[in-house]
Coordinates of N, CA, C and O in Angstrom, one line a residue:
M1 N 152.4 18.0 59.8 CA 152.4 16.6 60.2 C 153.1 16.4 61.5 O 152.6 15.6 62.3
K2 N 154.1 17.2 61.8 CA 154.8 17.0 63.1 C 153.9 17.4 64.2 O 153.9 16.8 65.3
K3 N 153.1 18.5 64.0 CA 152.1 18.9 65.1 C 151.1 17.9 65.3 O 150.7 17.6 66.4
L4 N 150.6 17.2 64.3 CA 149.6 16.2 64.4 C 150.2 15.0 65.2 O 149.5 14.4 66.0
F5 N 151.4 14.6 64.9 CA 152.1 13.6 65.7 C 152.2 13.9 67.2 O 151.9 13.1 68.0
I6 N 152.6 15.1 67.5 CA 152.7 15.6 68.9 C 151.4 15.5 69.5 O 151.2 15.1 70.7
L7 N 150.3 16.0 68.9 CA 149.0 15.9 69.4 C 148.5 14.5 69.7 O 148.0 14.2 70.7
F8 N 148.8 13.6 68.8 CA 148.5 12.2 68.9 C 149.2 11.6 70.2 O 148.6 10.9 71.0
I9 N 150.5 12.0 70.4 CA 151.2 11.5 71.5 C 150.6 12.0 72.8 O 150.4 11.3 73.8
L10 N 150.3 13.3 72.8 CA 149.7 13.9 74.0 C 148.3 13.2 74.4 O 148.1 12.9 75.5
V11 N 147.5 13.0 73.4 CA 146.2 12.4 73.6 C 146.3 11.0 74.0 O 145.7 10.5 75.0
S12 N 147.3 10.3 73.4 CA 147.5 8.9 73.8 C 148.0 8.7 75.2 O 147.5 7.9 75.9
T13 N 148.9 9.6 75.6 CA 149.5 9.5 76.9 C 148.4 9.8 77.9 O 148.3 9.2 79.0
S14 N 147.6 10.9 77.7 CA 146.5 11.2 78.6 C 145.5 10.1 78.7 O 145.1 9.7 79.8
T15 N 145.1 9.5 77.6 CA 144.2 8.4 77.6 C 144.7 7.2 78.3 O 144.0 6.5 79.1
F16 N 146.0 6.9 78.1 CA 146.6 5.8 78.8 C 146.6 6.0 80.3 O 146.3 5.1 81.1
G17 N 147.0 7.2 80.7 CA 147.0 7.5 82.1 C 145.6 7.4 82.7 O 145.4 6.9 83.9
Q18 N 144.6 7.9 82.0 CA 143.2 7.8 82.5 C 142.8 6.4 82.6 O 142.1 6.0 83.6
K19 N 143.2 5.5 81.7 CA 142.8 4.1 81.8 C 143.5 3.4 83.0 O 142.8 2.6 83.6
K20 N 144.7 3.8 83.3 CA 145.4 3.2 84.4 C 144.7 3.7 85.7 O 144.5 2.8 86.6
L21 N 144.3 4.9 85.8 CA 143.6 5.4 87.0 C 142.3 4.7 87.1 O 141.9 4.3 88.2
D22 N 141.5 4.6 86.0 CA 140.2 3.9 86.0 C 140.4 2.5 86.6 O 139.6 2.0 87.4
K23 N 141.4 1.8 86.1 CA 141.7 0.4 86.5 C 142.0 0.3 88.0 O 141.5 -0.5 88.7
L24 N 142.8 1.3 88.5 CA 143.2 1.3 89.9 C 142.0 1.6 90.7 O 141.7 0.9 91.7
L25 N 141.2 2.6 90.4 CA 140.0 2.9 91.2 C 138.9 1.8 91.1 O 138.3 1.5 92.1
N26 N 138.8 1.1 90.0 CA 137.9 0.0 89.9 C 138.3 -1.1 90.8 O 137.5 -1.9 91.3
K27 N 139.6 -1.3 90.9 CA 140.1 -2.4 91.8 C 139.8 -2.1 93.2 O 139.5 -3.0 94.0
W28 N 140.0 -0.9 93.7 CA 140.0 -0.6 95.1 C 138.7 0.0 95.6 O 138.4 -0.1 96.8
N29 N 137.9 0.7 94.7 CA 136.7 1.3 95.2 C 135.5 0.5 94.9 O 135.4 -0.3 94.0
K30 N 134.5 0.8 95.8 CA 133.2 0.1 95.6 C 132.2 0.8 94.8 O 131.2 0.4 94.5
R31 N 132.6 2.1 94.4 CA 131.7 3.0 93.7 C 130.4 3.2 94.4 O 129.4 3.3 93.8
N32 N 130.5 3.3 95.7 CA 129.3 3.6 96.5 C 129.2 5.1 96.8 O 128.3 5.6 97.5
V33 N 130.1 5.9 96.2 CA 130.0 7.4 96.3 C 130.2 7.9 94.9 O 131.1 7.5 94.2
P34 N 129.4 8.9 94.4 CA 129.6 9.4 93.1 C 130.9 10.2 93.0 O 131.3 10.8 93.9
Y35 N 131.5 10.2 91.8 CA 132.7 11.0 91.6 C 132.3 12.4 91.1 O 131.3 12.6 90.5
M36 N 133.2 13.3 91.5 CA 133.2 14.6 90.9 C 134.6 14.7 90.2 O 135.6 14.4 90.8
Y37 N 134.6 15.2 89.0 CA 135.8 15.4 88.3 C 136.5 16.7 88.6 O 135.7 17.7 88.9
V38 N 137.8 16.8 88.5 CA 138.5 18.0 88.9 C 138.0 19.2 88.0 O 137.9 20.3 88.5
E39 N 137.7 19.0 86.8 CA 137.3 20.1 85.9 C 136.0 20.7 86.4 O 135.7 21.9 86.3
T40 N 135.1 19.8 87.0 CA 133.8 20.3 87.5 C 134.1 21.1 88.8 O 133.5 22.2 89.0
L41 N 134.9 20.5 89.7 CA 135.2 21.2 91.0 C 135.9 22.5 90.7 O 135.6 23.5 91.5
A42 N 136.7 22.6 89.7 CA 137.4 23.9 89.4 C 136.5 25.0 88.9 O 136.9 26.2 88.8
L43 N 135.3 24.7 88.4 CA 134.4 25.7 87.9 C 134.1 26.7 89.0 O 133.8 26.3 90.1
P44 N 134.0 28.0 88.6 CA 133.7 29.0 89.6 C 132.4 28.8 90.3 O 132.2 29.1 91.5
K45 N 131.4 28.2 89.6 CA 130.1 28.0 90.1 C 130.0 26.8 91.1 O 128.9 26.6 91.7
T46 N 131.0 26.0 91.1 CA 130.9 24.8 92.0 C 131.3 25.2 93.4 O 132.5 25.4 93.7
D47 N 130.3 25.4 94.3 CA 130.5 25.7 95.6 C 130.4 24.5 96.5 O 129.3 23.9 96.5
A48 N 131.5 24.1 97.2 CA 131.4 22.9 98.0 C 132.3 23.0 99.1 O 133.4 23.7 99.1
I49 N 132.0 22.2 100.2 CA 133.0 22.1 101.3 C 133.9 21.0 100.9 O 133.6 19.9 100.4
L50 N 135.2 21.3 101.1 CA 136.3 20.3 100.7 C 136.8 19.7 101.9 O 137.3 20.4 102.9
L51 N 136.8 18.3 101.9 CA 137.4 17.6 103.0 C 138.6 16.8 102.5 O 138.5 16.0 101.5
D52 N 139.7 16.9 103.2 CA 140.9 16.2 102.8 C 141.1 14.9 103.6 O 141.2 15.0 104.9
A53 N 141.0 13.8 103.0 CA 141.0 12.5 103.7 C 142.4 11.9 103.8 O 142.6 10.7 104.0
R54 N 143.4 12.8 103.6 CA 144.8 12.3 103.8 C 145.2 12.6 105.2 O 144.6 13.3 105.9
E55 N 146.4 12.2 105.5 CA 146.9 12.4 106.9 C 147.4 13.8 107.0 O 147.8 14.5 106.0
E56 N 147.6 14.3 108.2 CA 148.0 15.7 108.5 C 149.3 16.0 107.8 O 149.5 17.1 107.3
K57 N 150.3 15.1 107.9 CA 151.6 15.3 107.3 C 151.5 15.6 105.7 O 152.2 16.3 105.2
E58 N 150.5 14.9 105.1 CA 150.3 15.1 103.7 C 149.6 16.4 103.4 O 150.0 17.2 102.5
F59 N 148.7 16.7 104.3 CA 147.9 18.0 104.2 C 148.9 19.2 104.4 O 148.7 20.2 103.7
K60 N 149.8 19.1 105.3 CA 150.7 20.2 105.5 C 151.6 20.5 104.3 O 152.0 21.6 104.1
V61 N 151.9 19.5 103.5 CA 152.8 19.7 102.3 C 152.0 20.6 101.3 O 152.5 21.6 100.8
S62 N 150.7 20.2 101.1 CA 149.9 20.9 100.2 C 148.5 20.4 100.3 O 148.3 19.2 100.6
H63 N 147.5 21.2 99.9 CA 146.1 20.8 99.9 C 145.3 21.8 99.0 O 145.9 22.8 98.6
L64 N 144.1 21.4 98.7 CA 143.2 22.3 97.9 C 142.9 23.5 98.9 O 142.6 23.3 100.1
K65 N 142.8 24.7 98.3 CA 142.5 25.9 99.1 C 141.2 25.7 99.8 O 140.2 25.2 99.2
N66 N 141.2 26.1 101.1 CA 140.0 26.0 101.9 C 139.6 24.6 102.4 O 138.5 24.5 103.0
A67 N 140.4 23.6 102.1 CA 140.0 22.3 102.5 C 140.2 22.1 104.0 O 141.0 22.8 104.6
I68 N 139.4 21.2 104.5 CA 139.5 20.9 106.0 C 140.1 19.5 106.1 O 139.6 18.5 105.4
C69 N 141.2 19.3 106.8 CA 141.8 18.0 107.0 C 141.0 17.2 108.0 O 140.8 17.6 109.1
V70 N 140.5 16.0 107.5 CA 139.8 15.1 108.4 C 140.5 13.8 108.6 O 140.1 13.0 109.4
G71 N 141.6 13.6 107.8 CA 142.4 12.4 108.0 C 141.7 11.2 107.5 O 140.6 11.2 107.0
Y72 N 142.4 10.1 107.7 CA 141.9 8.8 107.3 C 142.1 7.7 108.4 O 141.2 7.2 108.9
D73 N 143.4 7.5 108.8 CA 143.7 6.5 109.8 C 143.0 6.8 111.1 O 142.5 5.9 111.8
N74 N 142.9 8.1 111.4 CA 142.3 8.5 112.7 C 141.0 9.4 112.4 O 140.7 10.2 113.2
F75 N 140.3 9.1 111.3 CA 139.1 9.8 111.0 C 138.1 9.6 112.1 O 137.8 8.5 112.5
K76 N 137.5 10.7 112.5 CA 136.5 10.7 113.6 C 135.2 11.4 113.0 O 135.2 12.6 112.8
L77 N 134.2 10.5 112.7 CA 133.0 11.0 112.1 C 132.3 12.1 113.0 O 132.0 13.2 112.5
K78 N 132.2 11.9 114.3 CA 131.6 12.9 115.1 C 132.3 14.3 115.0 O 131.6 15.3 114.9
E79 N 133.6 14.3 115.1 CA 134.4 15.6 115.0 C 134.2 16.2 113.6 O 134.1 17.4 113.5
T80 N 134.1 15.4 112.6 CA 133.9 15.9 111.3 C 132.6 16.5 111.1 O 132.4 17.6 110.6
L81 N 131.5 15.8 111.6 CA 130.2 16.3 111.5 C 130.0 17.7 112.2 O 129.3 18.5 111.8
E82 N 130.8 17.9 113.3 CA 130.7 19.2 114.0 C 131.3 20.3 113.2 O 131.0 21.5 113.4
K83 N 132.1 20.0 112.2 CA 132.7 21.0 111.3 C 131.8 21.3 110.1 O 132.1 22.2 109.3
L84 N 130.7 20.5 109.9 CA 129.9 20.6 108.7 C 128.6 21.3 109.1 O 128.1 21.3 110.2
P85 N 127.9 22.0 108.1 CA 126.6 22.6 108.3 C 125.6 21.5 108.6 O 125.7 20.4 108.2
E86 N 124.5 22.0 109.3 CA 123.5 21.0 109.6 C 122.7 20.6 108.4 O 122.0 19.6 108.4
D87 N 122.7 21.5 107.4 CA 122.0 21.2 106.1 C 122.6 19.9 105.5 O 123.7 20.0 104.9
K88 N 121.9 18.8 105.5 CA 122.4 17.6 105.0 C 122.5 17.5 103.4 O 123.0 16.6 102.9
N89 N 122.0 18.6 102.8 CA 122.1 18.7 101.3 C 123.3 19.5 100.9 O 123.5 19.8 99.7
T90 N 124.1 20.0 101.8 CA 125.3 20.7 101.5 C 126.2 19.9 100.6 O 126.4 18.7 100.9
K91 N 126.7 20.6 99.6 CA 127.6 19.9 98.7 C 129.0 19.7 99.4 O 129.6 20.7 99.8
I92 N 129.4 18.4 99.4 CA 130.7 18.1 100.1 C 131.5 17.3 99.1 O 131.0 16.3 98.5
V93 N 132.8 17.7 98.9 CA 133.7 16.9 98.1 C 134.9 16.4 98.9 O 135.5 17.2 99.6
V94 N 135.1 15.1 99.0 CA 136.1 14.5 99.8 C 137.2 14.1 98.8 O 136.9 13.5 97.7
Y95 N 138.5 14.4 99.1 CA 139.6 13.9 98.3 C 140.7 13.4 99.1 O 140.8 13.6 100.3
C96 N 141.6 12.6 98.5 CA 142.8 12.1 99.0 C 143.9 12.2 97.9 O 143.8 13.1 97.1
S97 N 144.8 11.3 97.9 CA 145.8 11.3 96.8 C 145.2 10.9 95.5 O 145.5 11.6 94.5
L98 N 144.5 9.8 95.5 CA 143.9 9.3 94.2 C 142.4 9.1 94.2 O 141.8 9.1 93.1
G99 N 141.8 9.0 95.3 CA 140.4 8.8 95.4 C 140.0 7.5 96.0 O 138.8 7.1 95.8
I100 N 140.9 6.9 96.7 CA 140.6 5.6 97.3 C 140.2 5.8 98.8 O 139.1 5.4 99.2
R101 N 141.1 6.4 99.6 CA 140.7 6.7 101.0 C 139.5 7.6 101.1 O 138.7 7.4 102.0
S102 N 139.4 8.6 100.2 CA 138.3 9.5 100.2 C 137.0 8.9 100.0 O 136.0 9.3 100.6
E103 N 136.9 7.8 99.3 CA 135.7 7.1 99.1 C 135.1 6.6 100.4 O 133.9 6.7 100.7
T104 N 136.0 6.0 101.3 CA 135.6 5.5 102.6 C 135.1 6.6 103.4 O 134.0 6.4 104.1
V105 N 135.8 7.7 103.5 CA 135.3 8.8 104.3 C 134.0 9.4 103.8 O 133.0 9.6 104.6
A106 N 133.9 9.6 102.5 CA 132.7 10.1 101.9 C 131.5 9.2 102.2 O 130.4 9.7 102.4
H107 N 131.7 7.9 102.1 CA 130.6 7.0 102.3 C 130.1 7.1 103.8 O 128.9 6.9 104.0
K108 N 131.0 7.3 104.7 CA 130.6 7.5 106.1 C 129.7 8.7 106.3 O 128.8 8.7 107.1
L109 N 130.0 9.8 105.5 CA 129.2 11.0 105.5 C 127.8 10.7 104.9 O 126.8 11.1 105.5
I110 N 127.7 9.9 103.9 CA 126.5 9.5 103.3 C 125.7 8.7 104.3 O 124.4 8.9 104.5
E111 N 126.3 7.7 105.0 CA 125.6 6.9 106.0 C 125.1 7.8 107.1 O 124.1 7.4 107.8
A112 N 125.8 8.9 107.4 CA 125.3 9.9 108.4 C 124.2 10.8 108.0 O 123.7 11.6 108.7
G113 N 123.8 10.6 106.7 CA 122.6 11.3 106.2 C 122.9 12.4 105.2 O 121.9 13.0 104.7
Y114 N 124.1 12.7 104.9 CA 124.4 13.7 103.9 C 124.1 13.2 102.5 O 124.5 12.0 102.2
T115 N 123.5 14.0 101.7 CA 122.9 13.5 100.4 C 123.6 14.1 99.2 O 123.3 13.6 98.1
N116 N 124.6 15.0 99.4 CA 125.2 15.6 98.3 C 126.8 15.5 98.4 O 127.5 16.5 98.4
V117 N 127.2 14.3 98.6 CA 128.6 14.0 98.8 C 129.3 13.4 97.6 O 128.7 12.4 97.0
Y118 N 130.5 13.8 97.3 CA 131.2 13.3 96.1 C 132.7 13.0 96.5 O 133.2 13.5 97.5
N119 N 133.2 12.0 95.7 CA 134.6 11.6 95.8 C 135.3 12.3 94.7 O 134.9 12.1 93.5
L120 N 136.4 13.0 94.9 CA 137.1 13.7 93.8 C 137.9 12.6 93.0 O 138.8 12.0 93.5
Y121 N 137.5 12.4 91.8 CA 138.1 11.4 90.9 C 139.6 11.8 90.7 O 139.9 12.9 90.2
G122 N 140.5 10.9 91.1 CA 141.9 11.1 90.9 C 142.6 11.9 92.0 O 143.8 12.1 92.0
G123 N 141.8 12.4 92.9 CA 142.3 13.1 94.1 C 143.2 14.3 93.8 O 143.1 14.9 92.7
I124 N 144.0 14.6 94.7 CA 144.9 15.8 94.6 C 145.9 15.6 93.5 O 146.3 16.6 92.8
F125 N 146.3 14.4 93.2 CA 147.2 14.2 92.0 C 146.6 14.6 90.7 O 147.2 15.2 89.9
E126 N 145.3 14.2 90.5 CA 144.6 14.6 89.3 C 144.4 16.1 89.2 O 144.5 16.7 88.2
W127 N 144.1 16.7 90.4 CA 143.9 18.1 90.5 C 145.2 18.8 90.0 O 145.2 19.7 89.2
K128 N 146.3 18.4 90.6 CA 147.6 19.0 90.2 C 148.0 18.7 88.8 O 148.6 19.5 88.1
N129 N 147.8 17.5 88.4 CA 148.1 17.1 87.0 C 147.4 17.9 85.9 O 147.8 18.0 84.8
N130 N 146.2 18.5 86.4 CA 145.5 19.4 85.5 C 145.8 20.9 85.7 O 145.1 21.7 85.3
N131 N 146.9 21.1 86.4 CA 147.5 22.4 86.6 C 146.6 23.3 87.5 O 146.7 24.6 87.3
Y132 N 145.8 22.8 88.4 CA 145.1 23.6 89.3 C 146.0 23.8 90.5 O 146.9 23.0 90.8
T133 N 145.7 24.9 91.2 CA 146.6 25.3 92.3 C 146.3 24.5 93.6 O 145.2 24.2 94.0
V134 N 147.4 24.2 94.3 CA 147.4 23.7 95.7 C 148.2 24.6 96.5 O 149.0 25.4 96.0
V135 N 147.8 24.7 97.8 CA 148.5 25.6 98.7 C 149.2 24.9 99.9 O 148.8 23.8 100.2
D136 N 150.1 25.6 100.5 CA 150.8 25.1 101.7 C 150.1 25.5 102.9 O 149.0 26.2 102.9
T137 N 150.7 25.3 104.1 CA 150.1 25.7 105.4 C 150.0 27.2 105.5 O 149.2 27.6 106.4
L138 N 150.7 28.0 104.8 CA 150.6 29.4 104.8 C 149.6 29.9 103.8 O 149.5 31.1 103.5
N139 N 148.9 29.0 103.1 CA 148.0 29.3 102.1 C 148.6 30.0 100.9 O 148.0 30.7 100.1
K140 N 149.9 29.6 100.6 CA 150.6 30.1 99.5 C 150.7 29.0 98.4 O 150.8 27.8 98.8
P141 N 150.5 29.3 97.2 CA 150.6 28.3 96.1 C 151.9 27.6 96.2 O 153.0 28.2 96.5
T142 N 151.9 26.3 95.9 CA 153.1 25.5 95.9 C 153.0 24.4 94.8 O 151.9 24.0 94.4
E143 N 154.1 23.9 94.4 CA 154.2 22.9 93.4 C 154.3 21.5 94.1 O 154.3 20.5 93.4
K144 N 154.5 21.5 95.4 CA 154.7 20.2 96.1 C 153.4 19.5 96.4 O 152.4 20.1 96.7
V145 N 153.5 18.2 96.2 CA 152.4 17.3 96.6 C 153.0 16.1 97.3 O 153.9 15.5 96.8
H146 N 152.5 15.8 98.5 CA 153.0 14.6 99.2 C 152.6 13.3 98.5 O 151.4 13.1 98.2
A147 N 153.6 12.5 98.3 CA 153.3 11.2 97.7 C 152.8 10.2 98.7 O 153.4 10.2 99.8
F148 N 151.8 9.5 98.4 CA 151.2 8.6 99.4 C 152.2 7.4 99.6 O 152.8 6.9 98.7
S149 N 152.3 7.0 100.8 CA 153.1 5.8 101.1 C 152.4 5.1 102.3 O 152.0 5.7 103.3
K150 N 152.4 3.8 102.2 CA 151.8 3.0 103.3 C 152.7 3.1 104.6 O 152.2 2.8 105.7
D151 N 153.9 3.5 104.4 CA 154.8 3.7 105.5 C 154.5 5.0 106.2 O 154.7 5.2 107.4

């Protein structure tokens, strides 16, 4: 009975957190970019270019392995396109802290003609909350994740 109660608490907490994230993303996002979920991105067969739409100071604390920092406040489409393959069907996953800033960047790539672009649902926080690895500037695993702040 005790194990069943603990399982219930874990499922309830997870569901509550998911609903809060859904509500937040529904408030701020236009849903003009399809989501990719962290579980899908973590699959070995999921081969994608990763673009980090957070600022460089956030990226330096930690990021997904092999991600390219493209920023948000100073995002430059032309510079980003130069880092991408010419094949417009290349799978690209854009992420930020939660999936709000990344939607804007991902949508700009779609407008530029890329057809296989996704927004990482829940961003780096969801990635880390699911116990997937993030790395620092030395490409070493770290537990640190930069908290987003408008400051």
